[in-house]
Short mmCIF file of C-alpha atoms in Angstrom, two decimals:
data_model
loop_
_atom_site.label_atom_id
_atom_site.label_comp_id
_atom_site.label_asym_id
_atom_site.label_seq_id
_atom_site.Cartn_x
_atom_site.Cartn_y
_atom_site.Cartn_z
CA MET A 1 -23.17 18.63 11.05
CA GLN A 2 -19.92 19.91 11.92
CA PRO A 3 -18.83 19.28 15.55
CA SER A 4 -18.03 22.24 17.68
CA SER A 5 -15.20 23.97 18.24
CA PRO A 6 -13.66 24.86 21.86
CA THR A 7 -10.61 25.63 22.20
CA PRO A 8 -7.93 23.39 21.39
CA GLY A 9 -5.31 22.31 23.93
CA THR A 10 -1.31 20.90 23.52
CA PHE A 11 -2.17 17.40 21.45
CA SER A 12 -1.18 15.29 24.75
CA ARG A 13 -0.87 11.18 25.39
CA ARG A 14 -4.34 11.05 27.06
CA MET A 15 -5.88 12.66 24.04
CA MET A 16 -4.41 10.40 21.86
CA LEU A 17 -4.74 7.22 23.84
CA ALA A 18 -8.92 8.31 23.75
CA GLY A 19 -9.16 8.49 20.57
CA ALA A 20 -6.96 5.13 19.90
CA ALA A 21 -9.58 3.28 20.87
CA ALA A 22 -10.78 2.98 17.79
CA LEU A 23 -7.86 1.40 16.18
CA ALA A 24 -7.78 -1.87 18.64
CA GLY A 25 -4.31 -2.75 18.32
CA THR A 26 -2.21 -0.52 16.14
CA THR A 27 -0.20 0.08 18.10
CA ALA A 28 3.22 1.31 16.26
CA THR A 29 5.64 -1.68 15.57
CA THR A 30 8.01 -2.26 12.42
CA THR A 31 7.80 -6.17 11.63
CA ALA A 32 10.13 -6.54 9.06
CA ALA A 33 13.41 -6.89 8.89
CA GLY A 34 16.19 -4.52 8.56
CA ALA A 35 13.50 -1.88 8.59
CA ALA A 36 14.82 1.12 10.54
CA PRO A 37 12.28 2.28 13.70
CA ALA A 38 11.05 5.63 14.57
CA GLU A 39 13.21 8.07 16.39
CA ALA A 40 12.17 8.79 19.88
CA ALA A 41 9.77 12.01 19.55
CA PRO A 42 11.10 15.37 20.16
CA SER A 43 10.32 15.93 24.51
CA GLY A 44 8.96 19.24 26.06
CA ALA A 45 9.46 21.96 23.76
CA ALA A 46 10.21 22.20 19.72
CA GLN A 47 14.21 22.52 19.53
CA SER A 48 15.30 25.82 18.33
CA GLY A 49 15.87 25.25 15.05
CA SER A 50 14.22 22.60 14.13
CA ARG A 51 10.48 22.95 11.92
CA THR A 52 7.69 22.28 13.95
CA VAL A 53 4.16 22.84 12.67
CA VAL A 54 0.98 22.95 14.62
CA PHE A 55 -1.75 21.36 13.16
CA ARG A 56 -4.72 23.13 15.25
CA ASP A 57 -8.43 22.37 16.08
CA VAL A 58 -8.36 18.93 14.56
CA ARG A 59 -9.68 15.42 16.06
CA PRO A 60 -7.36 12.88 16.00
CA LEU A 61 -8.61 9.30 15.61
CA GLY A 62 -12.40 10.46 15.52
CA ALA A 63 -11.75 11.61 19.03
CA PRO A 64 -15.01 13.88 19.54
CA GLU A 65 -13.24 17.34 21.58
CA PRO A 66 -10.30 18.73 18.96
CA THR A 67 -6.72 19.60 20.36
CA ASP A 68 -3.37 20.48 18.94
CA LEU A 69 -1.28 18.55 16.74
CA VAL A 70 2.72 19.21 16.94
CA VAL A 71 5.15 18.08 14.71
CA VAL A 72 8.01 18.37 14.67
CA ASP A 73 10.63 17.34 12.42
CA GLY A 74 7.99 15.46 10.66
CA ARG A 75 7.52 13.54 13.54
CA VAL A 76 4.39 13.92 16.01
CA SER A 77 6.14 15.60 19.61
CA HIS A 78 3.76 15.72 22.62
CA GLY A 79 4.79 19.80 22.69
CA PRO A 80 4.68 22.49 23.45
CA ALA A 81 5.09 24.22 20.52
CA PRO A 82 7.61 27.51 20.71
CA ARG A 83 5.27 31.61 20.00
CA GLY A 84 5.81 31.93 16.52
CA THR A 85 5.53 28.27 15.36
CA LYS A 86 3.46 27.45 12.05
CA VAL A 87 -0.05 27.28 11.94
CA VAL A 88 -2.21 25.08 10.63
CA ASP A 89 -6.19 24.99 10.71
CA GLY A 90 -7.81 21.68 11.34
CA GLY A 91 -11.90 22.77 11.80
CA GLY A 92 -12.92 20.69 13.63
CA ARG A 93 -11.64 18.26 11.12
CA ILE A 94 -10.86 14.13 12.07
CA ALA A 95 -7.24 13.23 11.38
CA LEU A 96 -5.90 9.71 11.14
CA PRO A 97 -3.67 7.79 9.94
CA SER A 98 -2.51 8.26 5.94
CA LEU A 99 -3.40 4.45 3.81
CA VAL A 100 -0.81 2.26 2.14
CA ASP A 101 -1.33 0.83 -1.35
CA ALA A 102 0.83 -2.93 -0.81
CA HIS A 103 0.47 -3.73 -4.54
CA ILE A 104 -0.60 -1.95 -7.19
CA HIS A 105 0.87 -2.28 -10.94
CA PRO A 106 0.61 1.90 -11.79
CA ASP A 107 3.16 0.94 -15.25
CA LYS A 108 0.35 -0.62 -17.14
CA THR A 109 -2.44 2.48 -16.58
CA THR A 110 -3.84 4.52 -18.64
CA TRP A 111 -5.32 6.55 -15.65
CA GLY A 112 -5.97 10.58 -17.53
CA GLY A 113 -6.41 9.88 -20.89
CA SER A 114 -8.67 8.55 -23.26
CA TRP A 115 -11.00 6.12 -22.55
CA VAL A 116 -9.65 2.40 -23.92
CA SER A 117 -11.87 -0.31 -24.84
CA ARG A 118 -11.36 -3.72 -23.73
CA ARG A 119 -11.44 -6.74 -25.68
CA PRO A 120 -12.96 -10.16 -24.22
CA ALA A 121 -10.18 -12.29 -22.52
CA SER A 122 -9.91 -15.49 -21.12
CA GLY A 123 -6.78 -16.27 -18.80
CA ILE A 124 -3.86 -14.59 -18.54
CA ALA A 125 -2.13 -14.79 -21.14
CA ASP A 126 -4.48 -13.48 -23.36
CA TYR A 127 -5.05 -10.33 -20.11
CA VAL A 128 -0.81 -10.58 -21.57
CA ALA A 129 -1.02 -10.25 -25.23
CA GLN A 130 -3.44 -7.00 -24.81
CA ASP A 131 -0.80 -5.76 -22.67
CA VAL A 132 1.35 -5.37 -24.64
CA ASP A 133 -0.50 -3.95 -27.67
CA LEU A 134 -1.93 -1.01 -25.21
CA PHE A 135 1.53 0.29 -24.04
CA HIS A 136 2.21 0.26 -27.85
CA SER A 137 -0.80 2.46 -27.92
CA GLN A 138 0.11 5.60 -25.59
CA ARG A 139 1.95 8.01 -26.85
CA ARG A 140 2.50 9.04 -22.58
CA SER A 141 5.54 7.59 -21.11
CA VAL A 142 4.97 5.07 -18.44
CA ALA A 143 6.99 8.15 -16.38
CA GLU A 144 3.85 10.27 -17.40
CA ARG A 145 0.70 7.84 -16.70
CA ALA A 146 2.50 6.46 -13.08
CA TYR A 147 2.86 9.55 -12.07
CA GLY A 148 -0.41 11.27 -12.40
CA LEU A 149 -2.21 7.80 -11.43
CA MET A 150 0.52 8.05 -7.99
CA THR A 151 -0.15 11.73 -7.68
CA HIS A 152 -4.27 10.93 -7.36
CA ALA A 153 -3.63 8.54 -5.23
CA VAL A 154 -1.74 11.02 -2.92
CA THR A 155 -4.70 13.48 -3.19
CA ARG A 156 -6.26 11.09 -1.06
CA GLY A 157 -4.61 10.18 1.19
CA THR A 158 -1.72 7.10 0.65
CA ARG A 159 1.87 7.76 1.77
CA ALA A 160 2.89 4.25 0.91
CA MET A 161 2.62 1.58 -1.99
CA ARG A 162 4.46 -0.83 -3.44
CA ALA A 163 4.46 -0.22 -7.29
CA HIS A 164 5.28 -4.38 -9.73
CA ALA A 165 6.42 -3.35 -13.13
CA ASP A 166 6.59 -5.55 -15.90
CA VAL A 167 9.19 -7.31 -16.88
CA ALA A 168 9.44 -8.45 -20.15
CA PRO A 169 11.63 -8.33 -23.54
CA ALA A 170 8.52 -7.34 -24.87
CA TYR A 171 9.46 -4.11 -22.78
CA ASP A 172 12.93 -4.77 -21.26
CA LEU A 173 13.52 -2.59 -17.73
CA ALA A 174 10.32 0.54 -19.43
CA GLY A 175 8.69 -0.72 -16.63
CA VAL A 176 11.11 -0.49 -13.50
CA GLU A 177 12.31 2.96 -15.24
CA GLY A 178 9.55 4.79 -15.48
CA LEU A 179 8.25 3.98 -12.17
CA ALA A 180 11.54 4.84 -11.02
CA GLU A 181 10.86 8.81 -12.74
CA ALA A 182 8.30 8.68 -11.13
CA ARG A 183 8.76 8.34 -7.44
CA GLU A 184 12.25 10.34 -7.66
CA ARG A 185 9.11 13.02 -8.76
CA LEU A 186 7.17 12.44 -5.72
CA ARG A 187 9.86 11.55 -3.59
CA HIS A 188 8.81 14.22 -0.83
CA ALA A 189 4.90 12.96 -0.69
CA LEU A 190 5.01 9.33 -1.20
CA ASP A 191 7.40 6.13 -0.56
CA VAL A 192 7.88 4.21 -3.10
CA GLN A 193 9.11 0.45 -3.20
CA ILE A 194 9.41 -0.71 -6.52
CA VAL A 195 8.60 -4.91 -7.45
CA ALA A 196 10.45 -6.19 -11.02
CA PHE A 197 6.90 -8.71 -11.34
CA PRO A 198 7.25 -11.49 -14.99
CA GLN A 199 3.88 -10.87 -15.67
CA HIS A 200 4.80 -13.04 -18.66
CA GLY A 201 6.09 -15.80 -17.28
CA VAL A 202 10.28 -15.90 -15.48
CA ILE A 203 10.55 -19.78 -18.04
CA ARG A 204 7.99 -19.56 -20.79
CA THR A 205 8.99 -16.10 -22.34
CA PRO A 206 12.89 -16.40 -23.18
CA GLY A 207 14.96 -13.00 -21.43
CA THR A 208 13.32 -13.32 -18.86
CA ALA A 209 14.99 -14.66 -16.11
CA GLU A 210 18.35 -11.95 -17.28
CA LEU A 211 16.11 -8.90 -17.18
CA LEU A 212 15.55 -9.64 -13.60
CA GLU A 213 18.95 -9.95 -12.96
CA GLU A 214 19.33 -6.88 -14.42
CA ALA A 215 16.99 -4.45 -11.94
CA ALA A 216 18.42 -6.35 -9.26
CA ARG A 217 22.09 -5.32 -10.12
CA THR A 218 21.32 -1.69 -11.43
CA GLY A 219 18.85 -2.15 -7.74
CA ALA A 220 16.69 -0.11 -9.37
CA VAL A 221 14.04 -2.16 -7.85
CA ASP A 222 13.52 -3.59 -4.37
CA MET A 223 12.02 -6.68 -4.79
CA ILE A 224 11.69 -8.90 -7.19
CA GLY A 225 8.48 -10.82 -8.35
CA GLY A 226 7.39 -14.56 -9.48
CA ILE A 227 3.82 -15.28 -11.18
CA ASP A 228 2.31 -18.40 -10.27
CA PRO A 229 4.82 -20.87 -10.50
CA SER A 230 2.55 -24.14 -11.40
CA GLY A 231 -0.04 -22.60 -13.28
CA PHE A 232 0.78 -19.96 -15.56
CA ASP A 233 4.83 -20.63 -15.53
CA GLN A 234 4.76 -24.44 -15.56
CA ALA A 235 8.36 -25.13 -13.92
CA LEU A 236 7.86 -24.51 -10.04
CA ASP A 237 11.57 -25.48 -9.24
CA GLU A 238 12.16 -23.68 -12.23
CA GLN A 239 10.94 -20.19 -11.06
CA LEU A 240 11.89 -20.10 -7.59
CA ASP A 241 15.37 -21.14 -7.86
CA LEU A 242 15.66 -18.71 -10.03
CA VAL A 243 13.31 -16.12 -8.47
CA PHE A 244 14.75 -16.70 -4.28
CA GLY A 245 17.93 -16.94 -5.86
CA ILE A 246 19.06 -13.47 -7.67
CA ALA A 247 17.05 -12.14 -4.35
CA ASP A 248 19.27 -13.91 -2.64
CA ARG A 249 22.44 -13.07 -4.49
CA HIS A 250 21.46 -8.79 -4.19
CA GLY A 251 20.35 -8.81 -1.03
CA ILE A 252 16.63 -7.60 -1.90
CA GLY A 253 12.99 -8.74 -1.00
CA VAL A 254 10.68 -11.75 -3.16
CA ASP A 255 6.96 -10.94 -3.01
CA ILE A 256 5.46 -13.04 -5.85
CA HIS A 257 1.16 -12.98 -7.62
CA LEU A 258 0.04 -16.62 -6.85
CA HIS A 259 -3.77 -16.80 -8.03
CA ASP A 260 -2.73 -20.86 -8.28
CA ARG A 261 -5.96 -22.33 -5.95
CA GLY A 262 -6.54 -25.50 -3.93
CA ALA A 263 -3.32 -28.39 -4.73
CA LYS A 264 -1.33 -26.37 -6.85
CA GLY A 265 -1.66 -22.80 -4.67
CA ILE A 266 -0.79 -24.79 -1.58
CA GLU A 267 2.64 -26.79 -3.60
CA ALA A 268 3.70 -23.13 -4.68
CA LEU A 269 3.05 -21.49 -1.34
CA ARG A 270 5.11 -24.70 0.41
CA GLY A 271 7.70 -23.81 -2.15
CA ILE A 272 7.92 -20.37 -0.75
CA ILE A 273 8.40 -21.73 2.69
CA ASP A 274 10.47 -23.86 1.91
CA ARG A 275 12.90 -21.89 -0.20
CA THR A 276 12.35 -18.72 2.74
CA ARG A 277 13.43 -20.68 5.39
CA ALA A 278 16.30 -22.13 3.94
CA LEU A 279 18.32 -19.04 2.24
CA SER A 280 17.68 -17.03 5.41
CA LEU A 281 14.93 -14.28 3.58
CA THR A 282 12.87 -14.53 7.08
CA GLY A 283 10.22 -11.13 6.59
CA LYS A 284 11.56 -10.47 3.16
CA VAL A 285 9.42 -12.46 0.97
CA THR A 286 5.75 -11.77 -0.37
CA VAL A 287 2.92 -13.38 -1.24
CA SER A 288 -0.03 -11.96 -3.54
CA HIS A 289 -3.16 -12.51 -3.04
CA VAL A 290 -2.37 -15.89 -2.42
CA PHE A 291 -6.05 -17.13 -3.31
CA CYS A 292 -4.83 -21.08 -2.21
CA LEU A 293 -5.85 -19.72 0.90
CA PRO A 294 -9.24 -18.77 1.44
CA GLY A 295 -10.93 -22.57 1.14
CA LEU A 296 -8.52 -24.48 3.33
CA THR A 297 -10.32 -25.68 5.98
CA ASP A 298 -9.61 -24.22 10.10
CA GLY A 299 -7.02 -26.87 10.92
CA GLU A 300 -5.07 -26.21 7.48
CA LEU A 301 -5.37 -22.39 7.66
CA GLY A 302 -4.20 -22.47 11.11
CA SER A 303 -1.05 -25.01 10.19
CA ILE A 304 0.11 -23.00 7.06
CA ALA A 305 -0.40 -19.95 8.95
CA ALA A 306 1.73 -21.16 11.51
CA GLU A 307 4.55 -21.66 8.73
CA LEU A 308 3.83 -18.03 7.47
CA GLY A 309 3.74 -16.66 10.50
CA ASP A 310 7.32 -18.04 11.96
CA LEU A 311 8.94 -16.64 8.58
CA ASP A 312 7.63 -13.74 8.83
CA ILE A 313 6.25 -13.18 5.21
CA ALA A 314 3.85 -10.97 4.47
CA LEU A 315 0.57 -11.44 2.43
CA THR A 316 -1.46 -8.53 0.53
CA THR A 317 -4.72 -9.21 -0.59
CA VAL A 318 -6.84 -6.26 -2.85
CA ALA A 319 -10.11 -7.74 -1.42
CA PRO A 320 -11.27 -9.21 -4.94
CA SER A 321 -14.72 -11.01 -3.37
CA ASP A 322 -15.76 -12.80 -0.88
CA SER A 323 -14.81 -16.02 -1.85
CA LEU A 324 -10.86 -14.50 -1.97
CA VAL A 325 -10.64 -12.36 0.39
CA LEU A 326 -7.67 -13.42 2.79
CA PRO A 327 -9.21 -14.49 6.02
CA ILE A 328 -6.84 -11.34 7.76
CA ALA A 329 -8.52 -11.84 11.34
CA ARG A 330 -7.28 -16.06 11.76
CA LEU A 331 -3.72 -15.02 9.52
CA ARG A 332 -2.81 -11.87 12.43
CA GLU A 333 -3.48 -14.50 14.75
CA HIS A 334 0.12 -16.17 13.97
CA GLY A 335 1.90 -13.16 13.57
CA VAL A 336 0.95 -12.88 10.27
CA ARG A 337 1.17 -9.90 8.07
CA VAL A 338 -1.31 -8.44 5.97
CA GLY A 339 -2.07 -5.51 3.41
CA LEU A 340 -4.57 -4.43 1.22
CA GLY A 341 -4.18 -2.97 -2.15
CA SER A 342 -5.31 -1.82 -5.41
CA ASP A 343 -4.06 -4.40 -7.69
CA GLY A 344 -4.51 -3.08 -11.71
CA VAL A 345 -6.58 0.45 -12.24
CA ARG A 346 -8.17 0.98 -15.80
CA ASP A 347 -5.68 -1.07 -17.44
CA SER A 348 -6.13 -3.10 -20.27
CA TRP A 349 -7.52 -5.75 -17.69
CA SER A 350 -9.91 -3.81 -15.94
CA PRO A 351 -11.32 -0.45 -16.52
CA PHE A 352 -11.87 0.12 -12.94
CA GLY A 353 -9.31 0.69 -9.65
CA ASN A 354 -8.84 4.28 -8.26
CA ALA A 355 -6.11 4.35 -6.91
CA ASP A 356 -7.59 5.16 -3.50
CA MET A 357 -6.78 3.29 -0.41
CA LEU A 358 -9.91 4.82 1.85
CA HIS A 359 -12.30 3.11 -1.38
CA ARG A 360 -10.59 0.40 -1.08
CA ALA A 361 -11.14 -0.49 2.85
CA HIS A 362 -15.20 0.26 2.40
CA LEU A 363 -14.36 -2.50 -0.56
CA LEU A 364 -12.35 -4.93 2.03
CA GLY A 365 -15.64 -4.08 4.81
CA TRP A 366 -18.22 -4.20 1.68
CA VAL A 367 -17.42 -8.33 0.28
CA THR A 368 -16.61 -8.94 4.27
CA ASP A 369 -19.98 -8.27 5.56
CA VAL A 370 -19.25 -6.20 8.08
CA ARG A 371 -21.24 -4.61 10.41
CA LEU A 372 -20.54 -3.49 13.80
CA ASP A 373 -18.61 -0.10 14.03
CA GLU A 374 -15.05 -2.47 15.30
CA GLU A 375 -15.58 -4.41 12.04
CA LEU A 376 -15.53 -1.43 9.94
CA THR A 377 -12.66 0.32 11.80
CA ASP A 378 -10.38 -2.58 10.94
CA CYS A 379 -10.75 -2.09 7.92
CA TYR A 380 -9.20 1.23 8.33
CA ARG A 381 -6.81 -0.43 9.72
CA VAL A 382 -5.54 -3.07 7.51
CA ALA A 383 -5.81 -0.82 5.17
CA ALA A 384 -3.07 1.94 6.97
CA HIS A 385 -0.90 -0.31 9.98
CA GLY A 386 -1.07 -3.98 7.55
CA GLY A 387 0.79 -1.97 4.28
CA ALA A 388 2.35 -0.74 6.82
CA ASP A 389 3.91 -3.96 7.85
CA VAL A 390 4.54 -5.61 4.74
CA MET A 391 6.39 -2.08 3.60
CA GLY A 392 9.35 -2.65 6.88
CA LEU A 393 7.00 1.33 7.66
CA ALA A 394 6.68 2.88 10.74
CA HIS A 395 3.26 2.85 11.99
CA ALA A 396 1.44 6.50 10.99
CA ASP A 397 -0.34 6.41 14.06
CA LEU A 398 -0.15 10.05 15.79
CA GLU A 399 0.98 8.75 18.94
CA PRO A 400 4.82 11.41 18.90
CA GLY A 401 8.20 9.72 17.60
CA ALA A 402 5.24 8.54 14.17
CA PRO A 403 5.84 9.68 10.86
CA ALA A 404 3.55 12.89 10.30
CA ASP A 405 1.49 11.07 7.58
CA PHE A 406 -1.81 11.90 8.39
CA VAL A 407 -5.41 12.34 6.21
CA LEU A 408 -7.76 15.67 7.36
CA LEU A 409 -10.89 15.35 6.42
CA ARG A 410 -14.85 15.64 7.69
CA GLY A 411 -16.14 13.16 9.45
CA GLU A 412 -18.47 12.39 12.46
CA CYS A 413 -16.52 9.37 13.73
CA LEU A 414 -13.96 6.93 12.15
CA PRO A 415 -16.61 3.65 11.40
CA GLN A 416 -18.32 6.06 9.44
CA VAL A 417 -15.59 7.64 7.03
CA ILE A 418 -15.24 3.95 6.27
CA VAL A 419 -19.04 3.57 4.84
CA ASP A 420 -19.02 7.55 3.38
CA MET A 421 -15.51 8.14 1.94
CA PRO A 422 -15.70 11.68 2.64
CA ARG A 423 -13.27 14.16 0.56
CA ARG A 424 -10.10 14.82 1.52
CA ASP A 425 -9.21 17.93 2.76
CA MET A 426 -6.08 18.12 3.71
CA VAL A 427 -3.13 15.20 3.14
CA VAL A 428 0.53 15.58 4.98
CA HIS A 429 3.02 13.57 4.71
CA GLY A 430 6.45 13.80 7.15
CA GLY A 431 4.20 16.80 8.16
CA VAL A 432 4.34 19.58 5.14
CA VAL A 433 0.42 19.59 3.51
CA VAL A 434 1.66 17.92 -0.24
CA ALA A 435 -2.49 17.84 -1.00
CA ARG A 436 -5.66 19.61 -0.39
CA ASP A 437 -9.48 19.57 -1.48
CA GLY A 438 -8.37 16.90 -4.37
CA GLU A 439 -5.38 18.82 -6.06
CA PHE A 440 -1.80 17.47 -4.98
CA LEU A 441 0.57 20.63 -4.26
CA GLY A 442 3.80 19.34 -5.78
CA ARG A 443 7.47 20.16 -4.35
CA GLY A 444 7.60 23.01 -1.94
CA ALA A 445 3.91 23.43 -1.51
CA PRO A 446 3.75 25.77 1.71
CA SER A 447 2.20 24.32 5.05
CA GLY A 448 -0.60 26.92 5.99
CA ARG A 449 -2.63 29.80 4.55
#
């Protein structure tokens, strides 16, 4: 049922705070080292020559009454807007912060192509072999496939993603180059960080280390990856020394896949902690999946979470199951940044996945068996602001001065949106409408009707 729409007033801080009660603890902060802070919000009337858009009749964060959301030069303002300003009618829709995919593999996807039948696999080595077969069977380039998936993510409300690209002698740097091309085409609609990811192992596959070095030297990637240095690569110190050495030499970050559980996983995590401290890489290291943490006792988890928080080592989860999802609330007690991601999407590893971060927030609530409104709301917070923290981005929390990255959709309230996952009617990036009714509008699309 569409809410009533009284005459909207200018978007104000009072209105924002009323809606923000639903997103407890979402004050915009930037915790990653080197991340640029949000610019100061424009005060009073918009300056002459500025790019101003008014999104009329919207309900920020599910607020009960609609209002106007004023955007100046790509950032939320507290107005007022000058006469003659471009107006976009929100039709009483809820305005929610756009989402961040903190872990995705767009280079592997078959999204938009013909159906692929998967073969049985019993471990990473089997999946890796099937990755290579799939890569050679595809008629579309990595850039084309990745672009298709990434534009789809935009239409579902994603503002940014950290994209992992396989780097191995089987591909050379085709994955990195393909993602870089897609990123360039989407720079107006999506913020993308690229990780050079050694899916085939750093040490067990000769030639991979040299490709990682080349990717970093050319400036094509934002981070260097790693994978299970003990369990898969079977060379814990050698892999970590190499990966951290490349990152240190080239001034970039680290994002390591860690699937190993139990003592093997904890040993690798402590190796990551030690190198982060020794190389002064505070705020520049992420560990993905981290399946070794959920099985710890509360005391053990608290101890290692304190170290992660002190060194500002971020973590990501894809909420694969109730036993493997990270204990996000407990980690945040120690200041650990935790983001949510899609992982693989319709690739050789799995036929599932859709790059829809609202669906992923829904899955996070499902696997953690949440029931309460505040618990459902927190799932959205992880998908929106947790990923932003991991990527070093300002929160798109609709506060004055925040990036004008938001989604308009119909719904009653935020908890109901998490459960029902309504269509994203409009997606705005930097104050520009980049998708409408599930369709990507491309560069330079008009903002209003």
